Short mmCIF file of C-alpha atoms in Angstrom, two decimals:
data_model
loop_
_atom_site.label_atom_id
_atom_site.label_comp_id
_atom_site.label_asym_id
_atom_site.label_seq_id
_atom_site.Cartn_x
_atom_site.Cartn_y
_atom_site.Cartn_z
CA UNK A 1 -43.56 30.11 20.66
CA UNK A 2 -46.94 31.71 20.89
CA UNK A 3 -47.00 33.68 24.16
CA UNK A 4 -44.90 34.89 27.06
CA UNK A 5 -46.60 35.57 30.43
CA UNK A 6 -45.51 37.10 33.70
CA UNK A 7 -47.51 35.96 36.69
CA UNK A 8 -50.08 34.29 34.39
CA UNK A 9 -50.65 37.51 32.36
CA UNK A 10 -49.46 37.99 28.78
CA UNK A 11 -46.65 40.54 28.44
CA UNK A 12 -47.52 43.41 26.10
CA UNK A 13 -45.10 44.42 23.25
CA UNK A 14 -43.53 47.80 23.82
CA UNK A 15 -40.23 49.51 24.25
CA UNK A 16 -40.61 49.49 28.07
CA UNK A 17 -41.65 45.82 28.13
CA UNK A 18 -39.40 42.72 28.22
CA UNK A 19 -40.85 41.92 24.81
CA UNK A 20 -39.86 44.38 22.11
CA UNK A 21 -41.49 42.19 19.43
CA UNK A 22 -43.58 39.05 19.24
CA UNK A 23 -42.18 36.17 21.24
CA UNK A 24 -41.79 34.07 18.04
CA UNK A 25 -39.28 36.62 16.72
CA UNK A 26 -37.55 37.28 20.01
CA UNK A 27 -34.10 35.79 20.61
CA UNK A 28 -33.49 37.13 24.16
CA UNK A 29 -35.65 38.32 27.03
CA UNK A 30 -34.23 40.21 29.97
CA UNK A 31 -36.17 40.13 33.25
CA UNK A 32 -35.62 41.65 36.66
CA UNK A 33 -35.34 39.38 39.69
CA UNK A 34 -38.95 40.34 40.59
CA UNK A 35 -40.19 39.00 37.23
CA UNK A 36 -38.79 35.44 37.80
CA UNK A 37 -42.25 33.76 37.66
CA UNK A 38 -43.06 33.33 33.98
CA UNK A 39 -44.63 31.00 31.47
CA UNK A 40 -43.93 30.29 27.81
CA UNK A 41 -46.65 28.92 25.55
CA UNK A 42 -45.90 26.99 22.37
CA UNK A 43 -47.69 25.18 19.55
CA UNK A 44 -46.87 23.18 16.40
CA UNK A 45 -48.55 23.56 13.01
CA UNK A 46 -50.01 20.13 12.32
CA UNK A 47 -53.70 20.21 11.53
CA UNK A 48 -54.35 16.50 10.58
CA UNK A 49 -54.57 15.28 14.19
CA UNK A 50 -53.54 18.22 16.36
CA UNK A 51 -54.75 16.45 19.50
CA UNK A 52 -52.02 13.84 18.93
CA UNK A 53 -49.22 16.34 18.67
CA UNK A 54 -46.56 15.96 21.37
CA UNK A 55 -44.11 18.38 22.77
CA UNK A 56 -40.87 18.40 24.70
CA UNK A 57 -39.18 21.33 26.42
CA UNK A 58 -35.90 21.87 28.22
CA UNK A 59 -34.63 24.85 30.12
CA UNK A 60 -30.82 24.82 30.14
CA UNK A 61 -29.50 25.51 33.59
CA UNK A 62 -32.72 24.26 35.27
CA UNK A 63 -34.06 21.06 33.75
CA UNK A 64 -31.82 17.97 33.77
CA UNK A 65 -33.51 16.47 30.73
CA UNK A 66 -36.30 17.02 28.16
CA UNK A 67 -39.82 17.14 29.67
CA UNK A 68 -42.43 15.54 27.46
CA UNK A 69 -46.07 16.67 27.41
CA UNK A 70 -49.10 16.14 25.19
CA UNK A 71 -51.26 18.61 23.36
CA UNK A 72 -53.26 19.39 26.49
CA UNK A 73 -50.27 21.20 28.12
CA UNK A 74 -48.76 23.54 25.61
CA UNK A 75 -47.02 25.72 28.15
CA UNK A 76 -44.09 25.63 30.59
CA UNK A 77 -43.96 27.61 33.87
CA UNK A 78 -40.88 28.46 35.91
CA UNK A 79 -40.82 30.21 39.28
CA UNK A 80 -38.23 32.04 41.31
CA UNK A 81 -35.19 31.44 39.06
CA UNK A 82 -31.90 32.60 40.43
CA UNK A 83 -30.24 35.46 38.57
CA UNK A 84 -28.38 34.21 35.52
CA UNK A 85 -28.70 33.21 31.91
CA UNK A 86 -30.89 30.32 30.75
CA UNK A 87 -32.04 29.03 27.35
CA UNK A 88 -35.50 27.61 26.82
CA UNK A 89 -35.76 24.96 24.08
CA UNK A 90 -38.93 23.33 22.79
CA UNK A 91 -39.63 20.87 19.99
CA UNK A 92 -42.68 19.03 18.77
CA UNK A 93 -43.88 15.89 16.95
CA UNK A 94 -46.81 15.30 14.61
CA UNK A 95 -49.46 12.60 15.06
CA UNK A 96 -47.09 10.00 13.57
CA UNK A 97 -44.47 10.61 16.35
CA UNK A 98 -42.09 12.31 13.94
CA UNK A 99 -40.16 15.01 15.92
CA UNK A 100 -38.78 18.30 14.69
CA UNK A 101 -35.45 18.00 16.51
CA UNK A 102 -34.38 21.50 15.54
CA UNK A 103 -37.25 23.07 17.53
CA UNK A 104 -37.12 26.69 18.67
CA UNK A 105 -35.39 28.42 21.61
CA UNK A 106 -35.16 31.74 23.38
CA UNK A 107 -32.51 33.12 25.75
CA UNK A 108 -33.86 34.11 29.21
CA UNK A 109 -31.71 36.43 31.32
CA UNK A 110 -32.65 37.07 34.95
CA UNK A 111 -30.93 40.23 36.18
CA UNK A 112 -29.72 40.13 39.73
CA UNK A 113 -31.23 42.51 42.39
CA UNK A 114 -29.15 45.44 43.24
CA UNK A 115 -28.38 44.08 46.71
CA UNK A 116 -26.68 41.07 45.10
CA UNK A 117 -24.61 43.03 42.62
CA UNK A 118 -20.81 43.05 43.02
CA UNK A 119 -20.75 46.72 44.02
CA UNK A 120 -23.46 46.14 46.74
CA UNK A 121 -21.48 43.24 48.16
CA UNK A 122 -18.32 45.33 48.00
CA UNK A 123 -20.07 48.13 49.87
CA UNK A 124 -21.22 45.74 52.65
CA UNK A 125 -17.67 44.51 53.07
CA UNK A 126 -16.29 48.08 52.85
CA UNK A 127 -18.73 49.27 55.49
CA UNK A 128 -17.80 46.53 57.94
CA UNK A 129 -14.04 46.94 57.31
CA UNK A 130 -14.44 50.70 57.77
CA UNK A 131 -16.21 50.33 61.09
CA UNK A 132 -13.63 47.92 62.51
CA UNK A 133 -10.87 50.20 61.27
CA UNK A 134 -12.53 53.24 62.84
CA UNK A 135 -13.11 51.51 66.22
CA UNK A 136 -9.50 50.23 66.53
CA UNK A 137 -7.48 53.06 64.96
CA UNK A 138 -9.23 56.41 65.24
CA UNK A 139 -10.80 58.03 68.35
CA UNK A 140 -11.26 61.60 67.16
CA UNK A 141 -14.61 63.28 67.00
CA UNK A 142 -14.40 63.60 63.24
CA UNK A 143 -13.99 59.84 62.77
CA UNK A 144 -16.73 59.15 65.30
CA UNK A 145 -19.13 61.16 63.26
CA UNK A 146 -18.11 59.23 60.15
CA UNK A 147 -18.62 56.00 62.07
CA UNK A 148 -22.10 57.13 63.20
CA UNK A 149 -22.99 57.95 59.60
CA UNK A 150 -21.92 54.55 58.39
CA UNK A 151 -23.82 52.81 61.16
CA UNK A 152 -26.95 54.78 60.28
CA UNK A 153 -26.55 53.65 56.67
CA UNK A 154 -26.29 49.98 57.71
CA UNK A 155 -29.14 50.39 60.23
CA UNK A 156 -31.41 51.70 57.53
CA UNK A 157 -31.01 48.53 55.45
CA UNK A 158 -33.98 46.04 55.63
CA UNK A 159 -31.66 42.99 55.73
CA UNK A 160 -30.13 41.61 58.88
CA UNK A 161 -26.39 42.23 58.68
CA UNK A 162 -23.95 40.68 61.14
CA UNK A 163 -20.21 40.86 61.01
CA UNK A 164 -18.23 37.94 62.56
CA UNK A 165 -14.57 36.88 62.80
CA UNK A 166 -13.31 33.39 62.11
CA UNK A 167 -13.32 32.75 65.83
CA UNK A 168 -17.14 33.39 65.88
CA UNK A 169 -16.82 36.75 67.69
CA UNK A 170 -19.42 39.35 66.64
CA UNK A 171 -17.84 42.50 65.25
CA UNK A 172 -21.04 44.29 64.12
CA UNK A 173 -24.76 43.97 63.69
CA UNK A 174 -27.27 46.49 62.40
CA UNK A 175 -30.45 47.76 63.93
CA UNK A 176 -32.57 45.41 61.88
CA UNK A 177 -30.67 42.46 63.38
CA UNK A 178 -31.22 43.70 66.92
CA UNK A 179 -34.92 44.25 66.39
CA UNK A 180 -35.74 41.08 64.41
CA UNK A 181 -33.61 38.80 66.62
CA UNK A 182 -35.04 40.23 69.84
CA UNK A 183 -31.87 41.71 71.24
CA UNK A 184 -32.70 45.40 71.03
CA UNK A 185 -30.51 47.45 73.44
CA UNK A 186 -28.22 44.60 74.28
CA UNK A 187 -24.49 44.91 73.88
CA UNK A 188 -23.37 41.75 72.05
CA UNK A 189 -20.27 43.07 70.21
CA UNK A 190 -17.37 40.81 71.07
CA UNK A 191 -19.53 37.88 72.16
CA UNK A 192 -19.65 34.55 70.29
CA UNK A 193 -22.12 34.60 67.47
CA UNK A 194 -23.58 31.17 68.17
CA UNK A 195 -24.01 31.95 71.91
CA UNK A 196 -26.12 34.97 71.00
CA UNK A 197 -27.96 33.60 68.00
CA UNK A 198 -28.61 30.08 69.24
CA UNK A 199 -31.21 29.46 66.51
CA UNK A 200 -28.30 29.64 63.96
CA UNK A 201 -26.43 26.65 65.41
CA UNK A 202 -27.36 24.39 62.43
CA UNK A 203 -25.52 26.91 60.13
CA UNK A 204 -22.25 26.78 62.08
CA UNK A 205 -20.49 24.45 59.68
CA UNK A 206 -21.60 26.36 56.57
CA UNK A 207 -20.39 29.77 58.04
CA UNK A 208 -17.08 28.11 59.12
CA UNK A 209 -16.46 26.66 55.67
CA UNK A 210 -17.25 29.97 53.99
CA UNK A 211 -14.74 31.86 56.14
CA UNK A 212 -12.03 29.23 55.72
CA UNK A 213 -12.44 28.72 51.94
CA UNK A 214 -13.30 32.29 51.07
CA UNK A 215 -16.42 31.15 49.14
CA UNK A 216 -19.76 32.80 49.35
CA UNK A 217 -22.41 30.40 50.82
CA UNK A 218 -26.14 30.58 50.45
CA UNK A 219 -29.05 28.77 51.95
CA UNK A 220 -32.43 29.78 50.47
CA UNK A 221 -35.91 29.54 51.99
CA UNK A 222 -34.75 28.08 55.33
CA UNK A 223 -37.69 27.60 57.65
CA UNK A 224 -37.48 28.75 61.27
CA UNK A 225 -40.10 28.38 64.00
CA UNK A 226 -40.93 31.58 65.85
CA UNK A 227 -43.57 32.47 68.43
CA UNK A 228 -45.53 34.09 65.50
CA UNK A 229 -45.32 30.91 63.36
CA UNK A 230 -43.00 29.61 60.71
CA UNK A 231 -40.78 32.14 58.96
CA UNK A 232 -38.66 31.65 55.79
CA UNK A 233 -35.21 33.23 55.38
CA UNK A 234 -32.49 33.52 52.81
CA UNK A 235 -29.08 33.21 54.48
CA UNK A 236 -25.89 34.49 52.67
CA UNK A 237 -22.36 34.44 54.06
CA UNK A 238 -19.83 36.82 52.43
CA UNK A 239 -16.26 36.02 53.57
CA UNK A 240 -13.51 38.64 53.44
CA UNK A 241 -10.05 39.29 55.00
CA UNK A 242 -9.39 42.51 56.98
CA UNK A 243 -5.95 43.30 58.42
CA UNK A 244 -4.98 39.72 57.94
CA UNK A 245 -7.98 38.38 59.90
CA UNK A 246 -10.62 36.24 58.20
CA UNK A 247 -14.08 37.72 58.66
CA UNK A 248 -17.53 37.30 57.21
CA UNK A 249 -20.67 39.33 56.73
CA UNK A 250 -23.88 37.28 57.39
CA UNK A 251 -26.89 38.60 55.70
CA UNK A 252 -30.43 37.31 56.49
CA UNK A 253 -33.49 38.32 54.46
CA UNK A 254 -37.09 37.53 55.46
CA UNK A 255 -38.77 35.99 52.50
CA UNK A 256 -41.81 34.59 54.29
CA UNK A 257 -44.29 36.60 52.28
CA UNK A 258 -42.79 35.66 48.95
CA UNK A 259 -42.78 31.98 49.85
CA UNK A 260 -46.36 32.15 50.94
CA UNK A 261 -47.34 33.95 47.76
CA UNK A 262 -45.58 31.29 45.72
CA UNK A 263 -47.34 28.54 47.56
CA UNK A 264 -50.70 30.28 47.17
CA UNK A 265 -50.21 30.76 43.45
CA UNK A 266 -49.23 27.08 42.99
CA UNK A 267 -52.13 25.88 45.15
CA UNK A 268 -54.70 28.04 43.28
CA UNK A 269 -53.41 26.77 40.00
CA UNK A 270 -53.80 23.12 41.13
CA UNK A 271 -57.28 23.83 42.50
CA UNK A 272 -58.54 25.37 39.27
CA UNK A 273 -56.95 22.72 37.03
CA UNK A 274 -58.45 19.82 39.04
CA UNK A 275 -61.82 21.47 39.31
CA UNK A 276 -62.81 20.67 35.71
CA UNK A 277 -61.70 17.05 36.10
CA UNK A 278 -63.68 16.65 39.35
CA UNK A 279 -66.86 17.99 37.71
CA UNK A 280 -66.61 15.69 34.69
CA UNK A 281 -66.00 12.63 36.89
CA UNK A 282 -68.77 13.50 39.32
CA UNK A 283 -71.36 13.89 36.49
CA UNK A 284 -70.25 10.64 34.87
CA UNK A 285 -70.58 8.73 38.11
CA UNK A 286 -73.85 10.26 39.27
CA UNK A 287 -76.28 8.53 36.84
CA UNK A 288 -75.14 4.91 37.28
CA UNK A 289 -74.74 5.54 41.08
CA UNK A 290 -78.28 6.70 41.37
CA UNK A 291 -79.46 3.51 39.52
CA UNK A 292 -77.43 1.32 41.90
CA UNK A 293 -78.79 2.95 45.00
CA UNK A 294 -82.37 2.87 43.76
CA UNK A 295 -82.20 -0.76 42.61
CA UNK A 296 -80.55 -1.81 45.87
CA UNK A 297 -83.34 -0.11 47.83
CA UNK A 298 -86.04 -1.88 45.83
CA UNK A 299 -84.22 -5.23 46.17
CA UNK A 300 -83.91 -4.71 49.94
CA UNK A 301 -87.64 -4.00 50.23
CA UNK A 302 -88.53 -7.14 48.24
CA UNK A 303 -86.39 -9.54 50.20
CA UNK A 304 -86.16 -7.64 53.48
CA UNK A 305 -88.92 -6.14 55.58
CA UNK A 306 -91.65 -6.64 52.96
CA UNK A 307 -90.77 -10.33 52.37
CA UNK A 308 -94.23 -11.47 53.56
CA UNK A 309 -96.15 -9.52 51.00
CA UNK A 310 -98.71 -11.52 49.07
CA UNK A 311 -96.93 -11.04 45.75
CA UNK A 312 -93.68 -12.41 47.26
CA UNK A 313 -95.53 -15.51 48.64
CA UNK A 314 -97.23 -16.13 45.27
CA UNK A 315 -93.88 -15.90 43.46
CA UNK A 316 -92.26 -18.31 45.93
CA UNK A 317 -95.12 -20.83 45.44
CA UNK A 318 -94.73 -20.64 41.68
CA UNK A 319 -91.04 -21.35 42.11
CA UNK A 320 -91.79 -24.39 44.24
CA UNK A 321 -90.65 -23.11 47.54
CA UNK A 322 -91.77 -20.97 50.51
CA UNK A 323 -91.05 -17.54 51.90
CA UNK A 324 -89.71 -19.14 55.09
CA UNK A 325 -87.22 -21.21 53.11
CA UNK A 326 -86.08 -18.20 51.13
CA UNK A 327 -85.70 -16.11 54.29
CA UNK A 328 -83.81 -18.91 56.03
CA UNK A 329 -81.43 -19.22 52.99
CA UNK A 330 -80.82 -15.44 52.77
CA UNK A 331 -80.11 -15.25 56.48
CA UNK A 332 -77.72 -18.19 56.34
CA UNK A 333 -75.89 -16.54 53.44
CA UNK A 334 -75.89 -13.14 55.16
CA UNK A 335 -77.55 -11.46 52.22
CA UNK A 336 -79.44 -8.70 54.15
CA UNK A 337 -76.21 -7.49 55.63
CA UNK A 338 -74.55 -7.50 52.17
CA UNK A 339 -77.42 -5.36 50.80
CA UNK A 340 -77.03 -2.95 53.68
CA UNK A 341 -73.28 -2.83 52.96
CA UNK A 342 -74.10 -1.98 49.27
CA UNK A 343 -76.44 0.81 50.34
CA UNK A 344 -73.90 2.26 52.75
CA UNK A 345 -71.18 2.12 50.10
CA UNK A 346 -73.50 3.80 47.63
CA UNK A 347 -74.26 6.60 50.07
CA UNK A 348 -70.54 7.06 50.68
CA UNK A 349 -69.82 7.30 46.96
CA UNK A 350 -72.75 9.70 46.62
CA UNK A 351 -71.23 11.90 49.35
CA UNK A 352 -67.87 11.84 47.56
CA UNK A 353 -69.51 12.86 44.31
CA UNK A 354 -71.30 15.65 46.10
CA UNK A 355 -67.91 16.83 47.43
CA UNK A 356 -66.36 16.73 44.05
CA UNK A 357 -69.20 18.82 42.55
CA UNK A 358 -68.92 21.27 45.40
CA UNK A 359 -65.19 21.43 44.85
CA UNK A 360 -65.61 22.03 41.08
CA UNK A 361 -67.85 25.06 41.17
CA UNK A 362 -68.30 28.33 43.02
CA UNK A 363 -71.01 28.37 45.57
CA UNK A 364 -74.22 29.93 44.47
CA UNK A 365 -75.87 30.05 47.86
CA UNK A 366 -76.91 33.37 49.33
CA UNK A 367 -74.57 35.02 51.80
CA UNK A 368 -75.72 36.95 54.87
CA UNK A 369 -74.35 38.47 58.03
CA UNK A 370 -73.21 36.00 60.73
CA UNK A 371 -71.29 35.99 63.98
CA UNK A 372 -68.20 33.80 63.71
CA UNK A 373 -68.45 33.10 67.46
CA UNK A 374 -71.91 31.64 66.96
CA UNK A 375 -70.77 29.56 63.92
CA UNK A 376 -67.87 28.14 66.00
CA UNK A 377 -70.30 27.34 68.84
CA UNK A 378 -72.68 25.48 66.49
CA UNK A 379 -69.78 23.63 64.81
CA UNK A 380 -68.32 22.45 68.18
CA UNK A 381 -71.77 21.26 69.26
CA UNK A 382 -72.11 19.35 66.04
CA UNK A 383 -68.60 17.82 66.31
CA UNK A 384 -69.33 16.64 69.82
CA UNK A 385 -72.27 14.54 68.59
CA UNK A 386 -70.84 13.30 65.29
CA UNK A 387 -71.23 9.54 65.02
CA UNK A 388 -67.96 8.83 63.25
CA UNK A 389 -65.99 10.79 65.81
CA UNK A 390 -67.68 9.11 68.79
CA UNK A 391 -67.15 5.64 67.37
CA UNK A 392 -63.40 6.07 67.80
CA UNK A 393 -63.14 8.60 70.61
CA UNK A 394 -65.19 11.03 72.62
CA UNK A 395 -64.79 14.61 71.22
CA UNK A 396 -66.15 15.95 74.48
CA UNK A 397 -62.97 14.89 76.24
CA UNK A 398 -60.91 17.33 74.13
CA UNK A 399 -60.25 20.67 75.95
CA UNK A 400 -61.46 23.64 74.04
CA UNK A 401 -59.80 26.96 74.96
CA UNK A 402 -61.28 30.17 73.42
CA UNK A 403 -59.39 33.44 73.09
CA UNK A 404 -61.82 35.94 71.53
CA UNK A 405 -61.25 39.65 71.17
CA UNK A 406 -64.03 42.04 72.13
CA UNK A 407 -66.41 43.76 69.76
CA UNK A 408 -65.86 41.40 66.87
CA UNK A 409 -67.54 42.43 63.65
CA UNK A 410 -69.85 40.25 61.61
CA UNK A 411 -68.84 38.48 58.36
CA UNK A 412 -70.74 37.98 55.15
CA UNK A 413 -70.77 34.24 54.42
CA UNK A 414 -72.70 31.10 53.76
CA UNK A 415 -72.97 29.71 57.30
CA UNK A 416 -73.33 26.03 56.29
CA UNK A 417 -70.12 26.09 54.20
CA UNK A 418 -68.10 27.83 56.91
CA UNK A 419 -69.36 25.20 59.35
CA UNK A 420 -68.20 22.55 56.87
CA UNK A 421 -64.70 24.06 56.79
CA UNK A 422 -64.48 24.24 60.60
CA UNK A 423 -65.85 20.73 61.09
CA UNK A 424 -63.13 19.39 58.65
CA UNK A 425 -60.37 21.06 60.70
CA UNK A 426 -61.80 19.84 64.03
CA UNK A 427 -62.28 16.30 62.77
CA UNK A 428 -58.78 16.11 61.29
CA UNK A 429 -57.14 17.54 64.42
CA UNK A 430 -59.23 15.24 66.75
CA UNK A 431 -58.29 12.11 64.75
CA UNK A 432 -54.62 13.05 64.65
CA UNK A 433 -54.57 13.60 68.43
CA UNK A 434 -56.42 10.35 69.02
CA UNK A 435 -54.12 8.26 66.72
CA UNK A 436 -50.97 9.76 68.30
CA UNK A 437 -52.38 9.29 71.80
CA UNK A 438 -51.79 12.96 72.61
CA UNK A 439 -51.78 13.54 76.37
CA UNK A 440 -54.42 16.15 77.39
CA UNK A 441 -55.59 16.83 73.74
CA UNK A 442 -56.94 20.30 73.17
CA UNK A 443 -57.74 23.08 70.68
CA UNK A 444 -57.03 26.78 71.13
CA UNK A 445 -59.45 28.92 69.10
CA UNK A 446 -58.36 32.51 68.61
CA UNK A 447 -60.64 35.15 67.04
CA UNK A 448 -59.62 38.74 66.37
CA UNK A 449 -60.03 41.40 63.72
CA UNK A 450 -57.66 43.44 61.66
CA UNK A 451 -59.75 46.58 61.05
CA UNK A 452 -57.25 48.20 58.65
CA UNK A 453 -57.38 45.20 56.31
CA UNK A 454 -61.10 44.72 56.95
CA UNK A 455 -60.52 41.14 57.88
CA UNK A 456 -61.56 38.74 60.67
CA UNK A 457 -58.83 36.27 61.57
CA UNK A 458 -59.57 32.77 63.04
CA UNK A 459 -56.76 30.53 64.31
CA UNK A 460 -57.44 26.92 65.29
CA UNK A 461 -54.40 25.35 66.98
CA UNK A 462 -54.08 21.82 68.37
CA UNK A 463 -51.32 20.19 70.49
CA UNK A 464 -51.24 17.05 68.43
CA UNK A 465 -48.33 15.34 66.58
CA UNK A 466 -47.96 18.06 63.96
CA UNK A 467 -47.13 17.44 60.31
CA UNK A 468 -43.89 17.50 58.36
CA UNK A 469 -42.96 20.39 56.07
CA UNK A 470 -43.40 18.10 52.96
CA UNK A 471 -47.03 17.19 53.98
CA UNK A 472 -47.77 20.81 54.98
CA UNK A 473 -46.94 22.04 51.49
CA UNK A 474 -49.37 19.51 49.93
CA UNK A 475 -52.15 19.48 52.56
CA UNK A 476 -54.58 21.46 50.43
CA UNK A 477 -53.92 19.53 47.18
CA UNK A 478 -56.99 17.79 45.79
CA UNK A 479 -57.02 13.95 46.53
CA UNK A 480 -53.90 14.18 48.66
CA UNK A 481 -54.31 12.17 51.89
CA UNK A 482 -52.14 10.40 54.37
CA UNK A 483 -54.90 8.06 55.46
CA UNK A 484 -55.17 4.42 54.28
CA UNK A 485 -57.12 3.61 51.14
CA UNK A 486 -60.83 3.63 51.74
CA UNK A 487 -60.52 5.84 54.87
CA UNK A 488 -60.03 9.29 53.32
CA UNK A 489 -60.72 10.78 49.96
CA UNK A 490 -58.24 13.69 50.18
CA UNK A 491 -60.95 16.24 49.36
CA UNK A 492 -61.92 17.60 52.80
CA UNK A 493 -59.20 20.22 53.16
CA UNK A 494 -59.15 20.91 49.43
CA UNK A 495 -62.87 21.77 49.45
CA UNK A 496 -62.30 23.79 52.64
CA UNK A 497 -59.58 25.77 50.93
CA UNK A 498 -61.82 26.28 47.84
CA UNK A 499 -64.74 27.48 50.04
CA UNK A 500 -62.59 30.07 51.89
CA UNK A 501 -60.52 31.40 49.00
CA UNK A 502 -62.90 31.20 46.00
CA UNK A 503 -66.40 31.29 47.54
CA UNK A 504 -65.66 33.79 50.29
CA UNK A 505 -62.68 35.75 48.94
CA UNK A 506 -60.62 34.83 51.98
CA UNK A 507 -57.29 33.28 52.80
CA UNK A 508 -56.40 29.95 54.40
CA UNK A 509 -53.01 28.63 55.47
CA UNK A 510 -51.48 26.03 57.81
CA UNK A 511 -48.48 26.14 60.13
CA UNK A 512 -47.06 23.15 61.90
CA UNK A 513 -44.08 21.81 63.81
CA UNK A 514 -43.72 18.01 64.23
CA UNK A 515 -44.14 17.04 67.86
CA UNK A 516 -45.66 20.34 68.89
CA UNK A 517 -48.91 20.80 66.93
CA UNK A 518 -50.73 22.33 63.98
CA UNK A 519 -52.39 25.69 63.46
CA UNK A 520 -54.86 26.61 60.71
CA UNK A 521 -55.26 30.33 59.98
CA UNK A 522 -58.40 31.57 58.19
CA UNK A 523 -58.89 35.22 57.13
CA UNK A 524 -62.35 36.42 55.95
CA UNK A 525 -63.67 39.85 54.89
CA UNK A 526 -65.78 41.57 57.55
CA UNK A 527 -69.17 43.22 57.00
CA UNK A 528 -68.75 46.81 55.90
CA UNK A 529 -69.56 49.42 58.51
CA UNK A 530 -72.80 51.36 58.06
#
């Protein structure tokens, strides 16, 4: 083992660090639950043909079997491991395929957060039991004060806490639950949990089983559609028995930001790793492609519009034929059309190569101040006259609704590249709505600023077919496409993501619900005030 990293940064060796000594001498590493995104690097000492070395690693408790990699990937990354103990094992082989089966290993211990410790769970249960006990048994002013103090303690917790009986009746819910579930000021104590929280209907069976069996149940990173977009939540059900009655405490934690951060980290890693490959491929393709296009153009000139040139006639006479016979033969064999097809294919490949090169490097164009409203206006005008769009449908029939805030600041950007991003989004949305035969297709374009974060926010939302969660997670991956072979390259949205996040230090995300529509959200830095 050569290195241990947290969030892609090497961990220093110190008494306050998870590493007390070098990783190669470390037998156990203890991490907090917030440090559960880590990487281990490894190497084997074989200098004859080191590029032919192979490796295999296996995390006990996570991996089902050994994972084999070559010398180009001498690291393993794990994200968001649950609290517990794991053992990382790695072994290697030399260039002859001889493995060192003994390998090396290190114990990884993820400490649970305080709110998942036994004493915290016990306190939650104790608080709920105490409240029920106080409501039923005691009515004195002293006990009322105690009850108020306990309620304040629960209300101060950031998690949603809801107490329910086996019958589904709500016994308690804290202030966070009232505010986040939109029932502030409403008396729901005694009502059925699933009548109040209708969005939790899909968890009915899990909660019922937890209360009946007495087992704690969890559902992590559950997605839920809200009016503000998709949210992700961790749901935990803690069953307990009070006064002979089976109850449960339902805890809900909003983990939307952590899920978004995880997706962003994974996406950025993929973007950077594929960038080098794209650059190499593009440069290798460029030279022969230029030769093909140039030669095709010369050939088309010689047997196309310039067929009647004197040199062509002399060459035909030397060959014992005539220009007219040659032209008749080429027309009968459809050769001019084939040459045009070669030229068009060459141009398409050239465009793809250009996209790959753009994807692989940071933009070096000059940035200047621009109005996002003006950029959107130009892009919509360009989209409405785009040939590929009009060949399949008329973009002008799509309703465009604009919701712009007043006094919007300028942004510092490369106008052409931002237009490229917007055109990709409009084209993809228009094609999706056309293919799904969406009734009354339309875009809603929202533009507003967040002055405190010095950001301009652009939302582009359509009413098309939407995309599944699986596709949404991969939509910015390089070369990922749902279109048939030969129709899409899978680079459009990847390049758009690269332009926004790398070239313009912004953020780009997508939210979607199948059957309802898709929304792209772009955040860009605004021009500093004078």
